[in-house]
Amino acid sequence: MPLVNTTKMLIEAQSNEYAVPAFNIENMEMAMSVIDTANKLASPVICAVSENALKYASASTYFGIVQALASDASVPVAIHVDHAESVPVVLRALRAGFTSVMIDGSKLNFRDNVNITQRVVDFCSPFHISIEGELGAVGGKIDYIDSDLLRYTNPDAAADFVRQTNVTSLAIAIGTAHGIYKDMPKLDYGTLDLIRSKVEVPLVLHGASGLSDEQLCTCVHKGICKVNIATELRQAYTTAIREYLDNDEKVYDPKKYSLVAMKAVSEVVAQKIQVLGSDGKCR
Ligand SMILES: [Zn+2]
């Protein structure tokens, strides 16, 4: 199928009480595992590319890989920029053909966050690009958790933000963090309920790696329609390669250990799809 944006995908998830997984891909192998597994399980899927990944390879490289794989798949696939913090990054992704963007102004004050998000909505909407905004702060960065950064989303501010910006989805902070958790996080379901009652657009959960299946299910039940998974895929991919190389010092063909890494990534992808309930939705 040709690539799609995330608007319809997430609204369908919202009406049918499941969540679409957004998997961060770093390379061709991860994209192959993600799309192939989603296709086998008849799940819609979002391939997310972070701002850091766009420094590793170009937006058009990621786009070319995902587009080619999606054209062989029979489920809807979207390509999405994850946590773009500036307009030039969004523009680079748009020019390459990305179908969905996240503009993350959550480090800014409310007014500046509204302004940058509005700007992105203004130039993306005519091209039918979906736009995710973020309000509140999901803790952590890639490899560490800094709990001081946690700042829960205020439900009234969230409603105001969506009204002023016209984003198509909203990432909220209810106690999750990026990276690896030291302790199991406590999620603020009360805040999630309140946000859901005041905000109509699909809600997005970041920092889901390491949450229990039960926590994920509760979030989906309470109205989360997109869940981002990055750290767990990186861990699965790298651990599999490390183990393979530790056991076979003579191997030199990347295809050998990449196949093992892809299998490990596929297992995580399949498990998340099942927990989020997006399997079987695209038959
Ligand atoms: Zn995130």
mmCIF file of C-alpha atoms and ligand atoms in Angstrom:
data_model
loop_
_atom_site.group_PDB
_atom_site.id
_atom_site.type_symbol
_atom_site.label_atom_id
_atom_site.label_comp_id
_atom_site.label_asym_id
_atom_site.label_seq_id
_atom_site.Cartn_x
_atom_site.Cartn_y
_atom_site.Cartn_z
ATOM 1 C CA MET A 1 0.000 0.000 0.000
ATOM 2 C CA PRO A 2 1.140 3.587 -0.455
ATOM 3 C CA LEU A 3 2.159 5.303 2.781
ATOM 4 C CA VAL A 4 -0.666 6.906 4.740
ATOM 5 C CA ASN A 5 -0.792 9.642 7.359
ATOM 6 C CA THR A 6 -1.732 8.867 10.961
ATOM 7 C CA THR A 7 -4.993 10.813 11.252
ATOM 8 C CA LYS A 8 -7.488 8.169 10.134
ATOM 9 C CA MET A 9 -5.421 5.361 11.672
ATOM 10 C CA LEU A 10 -5.622 6.956 15.116
ATOM 11 C CA ILE A 11 -9.285 7.937 14.890
ATOM 12 C CA GLU A 12 -10.159 4.342 14.024
ATOM 13 C CA ALA A 13 -8.124 3.187 17.014
ATOM 14 C CA GLN A 14 -9.892 5.730 19.215
ATOM 15 C CA SER A 15 -13.350 4.528 18.160
ATOM 16 C CA ASN A 16 -12.478 0.864 18.582
ATOM 17 C CA GLU A 17 -10.455 1.063 21.801
ATOM 18 C CA TYR A 18 -7.056 -0.104 20.699
ATOM 19 C CA ALA A 19 -3.776 1.749 20.141
ATOM 20 C CA VAL A 20 -1.549 1.927 17.076
ATOM 21 C CA PRO A 21 2.095 1.189 17.888
ATOM 22 C CA ALA A 22 4.763 3.647 16.750
ATOM 23 C CA PHE A 23 8.091 1.851 16.608
ATOM 24 C CA ASN A 24 11.298 3.857 16.363
ATOM 25 C CA ILE A 25 13.381 2.502 13.531
ATOM 26 C CA GLU A 26 17.105 3.148 13.260
ATOM 27 C CA ASN A 27 17.997 1.210 10.150
ATOM 28 C CA MET A 28 16.695 -0.988 7.337
ATOM 29 C CA GLU A 29 16.705 -4.132 9.455
ATOM 30 C CA MET A 30 14.498 -2.614 12.143
ATOM 31 C CA ALA A 31 12.115 -1.226 9.510
ATOM 32 C CA MET A 32 11.919 -4.677 7.869
ATOM 33 C CA SER A 33 11.107 -6.367 11.185
ATOM 34 C CA VAL A 34 8.491 -3.775 12.128
ATOM 35 C CA ILE A 35 6.617 -3.729 8.816
ATOM 36 C CA ASP A 36 6.840 -7.462 8.194
ATOM 37 C CA THR A 37 5.507 -8.294 11.667
ATOM 38 C CA ALA A 38 2.713 -5.709 11.481
ATOM 39 C CA ASN A 39 1.752 -7.113 8.087
ATOM 40 C CA LYS A 40 1.628 -10.692 9.383
ATOM 41 C CA LEU A 41 -0.524 -9.597 12.332
ATOM 42 C CA ALA A 42 -2.783 -7.355 10.191
ATOM 43 C CA SER A 43 -1.984 -4.312 12.323
ATOM 44 C CA PRO A 44 -1.672 -0.686 11.216
ATOM 45 C CA VAL A 45 1.794 0.581 12.088
ATOM 46 C CA ILE A 46 3.787 3.792 12.423
ATOM 47 C CA CYS A 47 7.515 3.843 11.687
ATOM 48 C CA ALA A 48 8.919 6.650 13.810
ATOM 49 C CA VAL A 49 12.240 8.335 13.067
ATOM 50 C CA SER A 50 13.780 10.488 15.783
ATOM 51 C CA GLU A 51 15.617 13.759 15.270
ATOM 52 C CA ASN A 52 18.831 11.955 16.251
ATOM 53 C CA ALA A 53 18.195 9.234 13.678
ATOM 54 C CA LEU A 54 17.871 11.980 11.064
ATOM 55 C CA LYS A 55 21.456 12.958 11.922
ATOM 56 C CA TYR A 56 22.544 9.323 11.420
ATOM 57 C CA ALA A 57 20.940 8.918 7.979
ATOM 58 C CA SER A 58 19.011 11.343 5.802
ATOM 59 C CA ALA A 59 15.237 11.768 5.873
ATOM 60 C CA SER A 60 15.047 10.594 2.261
ATOM 61 C CA THR A 61 17.003 7.428 3.109
ATOM 62 C CA TYR A 62 14.540 6.495 5.854
ATOM 63 C CA PHE A 63 11.650 7.481 3.634
ATOM 64 C CA GLY A 64 12.910 5.344 0.739
ATOM 65 C CA ILE A 65 13.286 2.279 2.958
ATOM 66 C CA VAL A 66 9.879 2.613 4.607
ATOM 67 C CA GLN A 67 8.073 3.449 1.375
ATOM 68 C CA ALA A 68 9.528 0.409 -0.405
ATOM 69 C CA LEU A 69 8.624 -1.929 2.448
ATOM 70 C CA ALA A 70 5.136 -0.423 2.805
ATOM 71 C CA SER A 71 4.414 -0.893 -0.893
ATOM 72 C CA ASP A 72 4.785 -4.654 -0.400
ATOM 73 C CA ALA A 73 2.571 -4.670 2.703
ATOM 74 C CA SER A 74 -1.201 -4.886 2.840
ATOM 75 C CA VAL A 75 -1.592 -2.917 6.090
ATOM 76 C CA PRO A 76 -1.472 0.888 6.426
ATOM 77 C CA VAL A 77 2.025 2.145 7.210
ATOM 78 C CA ALA A 78 2.875 5.735 8.181
ATOM 79 C CA ILE A 79 6.296 7.379 8.463
ATOM 80 C CA HIS A 80 6.501 9.869 11.295
ATOM 81 C CA VAL A 81 9.166 12.223 12.684
ATOM 82 C CA ASP A 82 9.430 11.701 16.417
ATOM 83 C CA HIS A 83 10.181 14.693 18.681
ATOM 84 C CA ALA A 84 11.129 17.282 16.077
ATOM 85 C CA GLU A 85 12.063 20.295 18.162
ATOM 86 C CA SER A 86 12.464 22.827 15.383
ATOM 87 C CA VAL A 87 10.776 23.864 12.162
ATOM 88 C CA PRO A 88 13.778 23.055 9.888
ATOM 89 C CA VAL A 89 13.689 19.399 10.999
ATOM 90 C CA VAL A 90 9.988 19.212 10.156
ATOM 91 C CA LEU A 91 10.653 20.779 6.755
ATOM 92 C CA ARG A 92 13.402 18.282 5.978
ATOM 93 C CA ALA A 93 11.075 15.402 6.761
ATOM 94 C CA LEU A 94 8.237 16.947 4.753
ATOM 95 C CA ARG A 95 10.422 17.407 1.697
ATOM 96 C CA ALA A 96 11.460 13.759 1.929
ATOM 97 C CA GLY A 97 7.789 12.683 1.948
ATOM 98 C CA PHE A 98 7.071 11.908 5.611
ATOM 99 C CA THR A 99 3.342 11.568 6.263
ATOM 100 C CA SER A 100 3.212 12.547 9.925
ATOM 101 C CA VAL A 101 5.236 14.753 12.275
ATOM 102 C CA MET A 102 5.543 15.366 15.962
ATOM 103 C CA ILE A 103 6.469 18.915 16.857
ATOM 104 C CA ASP A 104 7.692 18.816 20.421
ATOM 105 C CA GLY A 105 7.517 22.234 22.028
ATOM 106 C CA SER A 106 7.039 20.740 25.492
ATOM 107 C CA LYS A 107 10.254 22.316 26.793
ATOM 108 C CA LEU A 108 8.900 25.762 25.922
ATOM 109 C CA ASN A 109 6.373 27.750 27.902
ATOM 110 C CA PHE A 110 2.713 27.288 26.928
ATOM 111 C CA ARG A 111 2.546 30.317 24.619
ATOM 112 C CA ASP A 112 5.738 29.457 22.718
ATOM 113 C CA ASN A 113 4.683 25.813 22.458
ATOM 114 C CA VAL A 114 1.341 26.930 20.953
ATOM 115 C CA ASN A 115 3.166 29.253 18.537
ATOM 116 C CA ILE A 116 5.637 26.726 17.142
ATOM 117 C CA THR A 117 2.938 24.041 16.945
ATOM 118 C CA GLN A 118 0.542 26.402 15.142
ATOM 119 C CA ARG A 119 3.256 27.232 12.608
ATOM 120 C CA VAL A 120 3.837 23.559 11.863
ATOM 121 C CA VAL A 121 0.087 22.867 11.600
ATOM 122 C CA ASP A 122 -0.269 25.808 9.187
ATOM 123 C CA PHE A 123 2.245 24.531 6.691
ATOM 124 C CA CYS A 124 1.577 20.787 7.126
ATOM 125 C CA SER A 125 -2.215 20.750 6.934
ATOM 126 C CA PRO A 126 -2.495 21.638 3.202
ATOM 127 C CA PHE A 127 -0.384 18.543 2.476
ATOM 128 C CA HIS A 128 -2.538 16.257 4.665
ATOM 129 C CA ILE A 129 0.323 15.647 7.061
ATOM 130 C CA SER A 130 -0.780 14.621 10.559
ATOM 131 C CA ILE A 131 0.642 16.660 13.418
ATOM 132 C CA GLU A 132 1.223 15.474 16.960
ATOM 133 C CA GLY A 133 1.903 18.101 19.614
ATOM 134 C CA GLU A 134 3.094 17.582 23.166
ATOM 135 C CA LEU A 135 2.072 19.274 26.364
ATOM 136 C CA GLY A 136 3.597 18.473 29.728
ATOM 137 C CA ALA A 137 6.944 16.739 29.895
ATOM 138 C CA VAL A 138 7.699 13.065 29.511
ATOM 139 C CA GLY A 139 10.796 12.449 31.613
ATOM 140 C CA GLY A 140 14.155 11.131 30.569
ATOM 141 C CA LYS A 141 16.230 11.155 27.442
ATOM 142 C CA ILE A 142 17.495 8.183 25.558
ATOM 143 C CA ASP A 143 19.657 6.499 28.206
ATOM 144 C CA TYR A 144 18.802 7.959 31.556
ATOM 145 C CA ILE A 145 15.862 9.009 33.630
ATOM 146 C CA ASP A 146 15.798 12.396 35.272
ATOM 147 C CA SER A 147 12.678 12.414 37.392
ATOM 148 C CA ASP A 148 12.918 16.196 37.858
ATOM 149 C CA LEU A 149 11.839 16.537 34.260
ATOM 150 C CA LEU A 150 8.496 14.861 34.878
ATOM 151 C CA ARG A 151 5.704 17.388 34.577
ATOM 152 C CA TYR A 152 2.179 16.073 34.208
ATOM 153 C CA THR A 153 -0.107 17.483 31.553
ATOM 154 C CA ASN A 154 -2.740 19.853 32.877
ATOM 155 C CA PRO A 155 -6.128 18.715 31.458
ATOM 156 C CA ASP A 156 -7.534 22.228 30.955
ATOM 157 C CA ALA A 157 -4.320 23.428 29.339
ATOM 158 C CA ALA A 158 -4.429 20.353 27.070
ATOM 159 C CA ALA A 159 -7.936 21.246 25.872
ATOM 160 C CA ASP A 160 -6.851 24.836 25.307
ATOM 161 C CA PHE A 161 -3.706 23.720 23.453
ATOM 162 C CA VAL A 162 -5.639 21.476 21.054
ATOM 163 C CA ARG A 163 -8.227 24.207 20.410
ATOM 164 C CA GLN A 164 -5.565 26.786 19.611
ATOM 165 C CA THR A 165 -3.270 24.604 17.514
ATOM 166 C CA ASN A 166 -5.588 22.125 15.724
ATOM 167 C CA VAL A 167 -3.111 19.291 16.164
ATOM 168 C CA THR A 168 -4.415 15.905 15.015
ATOM 169 C CA SER A 169 -3.103 14.108 18.111
ATOM 170 C CA LEU A 170 -1.615 15.042 21.470
ATOM 171 C CA ALA A 171 1.223 13.460 23.470
ATOM 172 C CA ILE A 172 0.576 13.756 27.173
ATOM 173 C CA ALA A 173 2.658 13.250 30.304
ATOM 174 C CA ILE A 174 1.098 11.086 33.009
ATOM 175 C CA GLY A 175 4.221 9.720 34.676
ATOM 176 C CA THR A 176 6.100 7.873 31.946
ATOM 177 C CA ALA A 177 9.710 8.590 30.940
ATOM 178 C CA HIS A 178 11.959 7.821 28.003
ATOM 179 C CA GLY A 179 14.746 5.315 28.382
ATOM 180 C CA ILE A 180 15.156 2.664 31.031
ATOM 181 C CA TYR A 181 13.191 2.812 34.269
ATOM 182 C CA LYS A 182 14.972 2.306 37.591
ATOM 183 C CA ASP A 183 11.655 1.568 39.318
ATOM 184 C CA MET A 184 8.271 0.731 37.889
ATOM 185 C CA PRO A 185 6.631 4.133 37.172
ATOM 186 C CA LYS A 186 3.358 5.117 38.786
ATOM 187 C CA LEU A 187 0.951 6.360 36.159
ATOM 188 C CA ASP A 188 -1.586 9.030 36.937
ATOM 189 C CA TYR A 189 -4.741 7.477 35.481
ATOM 190 C CA GLY A 190 -6.906 10.193 37.038
ATOM 191 C CA THR A 191 -5.150 12.823 34.937
ATOM 192 C CA LEU A 192 -5.556 10.614 31.866
ATOM 193 C CA ASP A 193 -9.306 10.335 32.510
ATOM 194 C CA LEU A 194 -9.622 14.088 32.901
ATOM 195 C CA ILE A 195 -7.622 14.821 29.748
ATOM 196 C CA ARG A 196 -9.702 12.296 27.819
ATOM 197 C CA SER A 197 -12.905 13.961 28.990
ATOM 198 C CA LYS A 198 -11.722 17.376 27.785
ATOM 199 C CA VAL A 199 -9.733 16.571 24.635
ATOM 200 C CA GLU A 200 -11.270 15.020 21.523
ATOM 201 C CA VAL A 201 -8.182 14.261 19.450
ATOM 202 C CA PRO A 202 -6.374 10.914 19.860
ATOM 203 C CA LEU A 203 -3.961 10.833 22.825
ATOM 204 C CA VAL A 204 -0.396 9.544 22.601
ATOM 205 C CA LEU A 205 1.762 7.854 25.223
ATOM 206 C CA HIS A 206 5.547 8.177 25.090
ATOM 207 C CA GLY A 207 8.073 6.377 27.278
ATOM 208 C CA ALA A 208 6.195 3.076 27.124
ATOM 209 C CA SER A 209 9.241 0.788 27.113
ATOM 210 C CA GLY A 210 9.306 -1.002 30.445
ATOM 211 C CA LEU A 211 5.654 -0.435 31.373
ATOM 212 C CA SER A 212 3.833 -3.623 32.325
ATOM 213 C CA ASP A 213 1.311 -5.112 29.906
ATOM 214 C CA GLU A 214 -1.354 -4.307 32.451
ATOM 215 C CA GLN A 215 -0.345 -0.614 32.568
ATOM 216 C CA LEU A 216 -0.382 -0.434 28.776
ATOM 217 C CA CYS A 217 -3.802 -2.094 28.576
ATOM 218 C CA THR A 218 -5.223 0.296 31.177
ATOM 219 C CA CYS A 219 -3.892 3.299 29.236
ATOM 220 C CA VAL A 220 -5.456 2.007 26.013
ATOM 221 C CA HIS A 221 -8.733 1.310 27.781
ATOM 222 C CA LYS A 222 -8.690 4.885 29.102
ATOM 223 C CA GLY A 223 -8.195 6.413 25.671
ATOM 224 C CA ILE A 224 -4.549 6.257 24.579
ATOM 225 C CA CYS A 225 -4.581 5.601 20.793
ATOM 226 C CA LYS A 226 -0.867 5.657 19.919
ATOM 227 C CA VAL A 227 1.978 4.213 21.949
ATOM 228 C CA ASN A 228 5.631 4.915 21.163
ATOM 229 C CA ILE A 229 8.152 2.128 21.600
ATOM 230 C CA ALA A 230 11.843 2.853 21.097
ATOM 231 C CA THR A 231 14.098 1.653 23.910
ATOM 232 C CA GLU A 232 12.817 -1.928 23.960
ATOM 233 C CA LEU A 233 13.498 -2.342 20.237
ATOM 234 C CA ARG A 234 17.033 -0.967 20.586
ATOM 235 C CA GLN A 235 17.674 -3.313 23.490
ATOM 236 C CA ALA A 236 16.339 -6.363 21.634
ATOM 237 C CA TYR A 237 18.332 -5.550 18.512
ATOM 238 C CA THR A 238 21.626 -4.864 20.271
ATOM 239 C CA THR A 239 21.415 -7.708 22.793
ATOM 240 C CA ALA A 240 20.814 -10.244 20.018
ATOM 241 C CA ILE A 241 23.830 -9.019 18.049
ATOM 242 C CA ARG A 242 26.042 -8.910 21.140
ATOM 243 C CA GLU A 243 25.139 -12.484 22.050
ATOM 244 C CA TYR A 244 25.702 -13.693 18.507
ATOM 245 C CA LEU A 245 29.134 -12.068 18.246
ATOM 246 C CA ASP A 246 30.153 -13.303 21.711
ATOM 247 C CA ASN A 247 29.395 -16.849 20.594
ATOM 248 C CA ASP A 248 30.948 -16.708 17.152
ATOM 249 C CA GLU A 249 34.171 -14.765 16.858
ATOM 250 C CA LYS A 250 34.735 -15.835 13.252
ATOM 251 C CA VAL A 251 31.524 -14.459 11.745
ATOM 252 C CA TYR A 252 32.036 -11.582 9.339
ATOM 253 C CA ASP A 253 28.832 -11.597 7.283
ATOM 254 C CA PRO A 254 26.466 -8.932 8.684
ATOM 255 C CA LYS A 255 23.493 -10.826 7.283
ATOM 256 C CA LYS A 256 24.116 -13.636 9.771
ATOM 257 C CA TYR A 257 23.851 -11.605 12.949
ATOM 258 C CA SER A 258 21.374 -9.127 11.468
ATOM 259 C CA LEU A 259 18.893 -11.940 10.904
ATOM 260 C CA VAL A 260 19.124 -12.833 14.575
ATOM 261 C CA ALA A 261 18.639 -9.187 15.558
ATOM 262 C CA MET A 262 15.622 -8.898 13.261
ATOM 263 C CA LYS A 263 14.050 -11.938 14.839
ATOM 264 C CA ALA A 264 14.526 -10.408 18.296
ATOM 265 C CA VAL A 265 12.996 -7.103 17.167
ATOM 266 C CA SER A 266 10.066 -8.925 15.537
ATOM 267 C CA GLU A 267 9.284 -10.689 18.805
ATOM 268 C CA VAL A 268 9.014 -7.369 20.674
ATOM 269 C CA VAL A 269 6.939 -5.862 17.862
ATOM 270 C CA ALA A 270 4.501 -8.799 17.859
ATOM 271 C CA GLN A 271 4.144 -8.721 21.625
ATOM 272 C CA LYS A 272 3.419 -4.973 21.698
ATOM 273 C CA ILE A 273 0.906 -5.219 18.852
ATOM 274 C CA GLN A 274 -0.975 -7.877 20.783
ATOM 275 C CA VAL A 275 -0.953 -5.928 24.054
ATOM 276 C CA LEU A 276 -2.165 -2.766 22.311
ATOM 277 C CA GLY A 277 -4.890 -4.749 20.545
ATOM 278 C CA SER A 278 -4.091 -3.523 17.041
ATOM 279 C CA ASP A 279 -3.715 -7.044 15.611
ATOM 280 C CA GLY A 280 -6.349 -8.220 13.160
ATOM 281 C CA LYS A 281 -7.634 -4.696 12.539
ATOM 282 C CA CYS A 282 -6.644 -4.548 8.844
ATOM 283 C CA ARG A 283 -7.918 -7.763 7.334
HETATM 284 ZN ZN ZN B 1 8.919 10.201 23.017
#
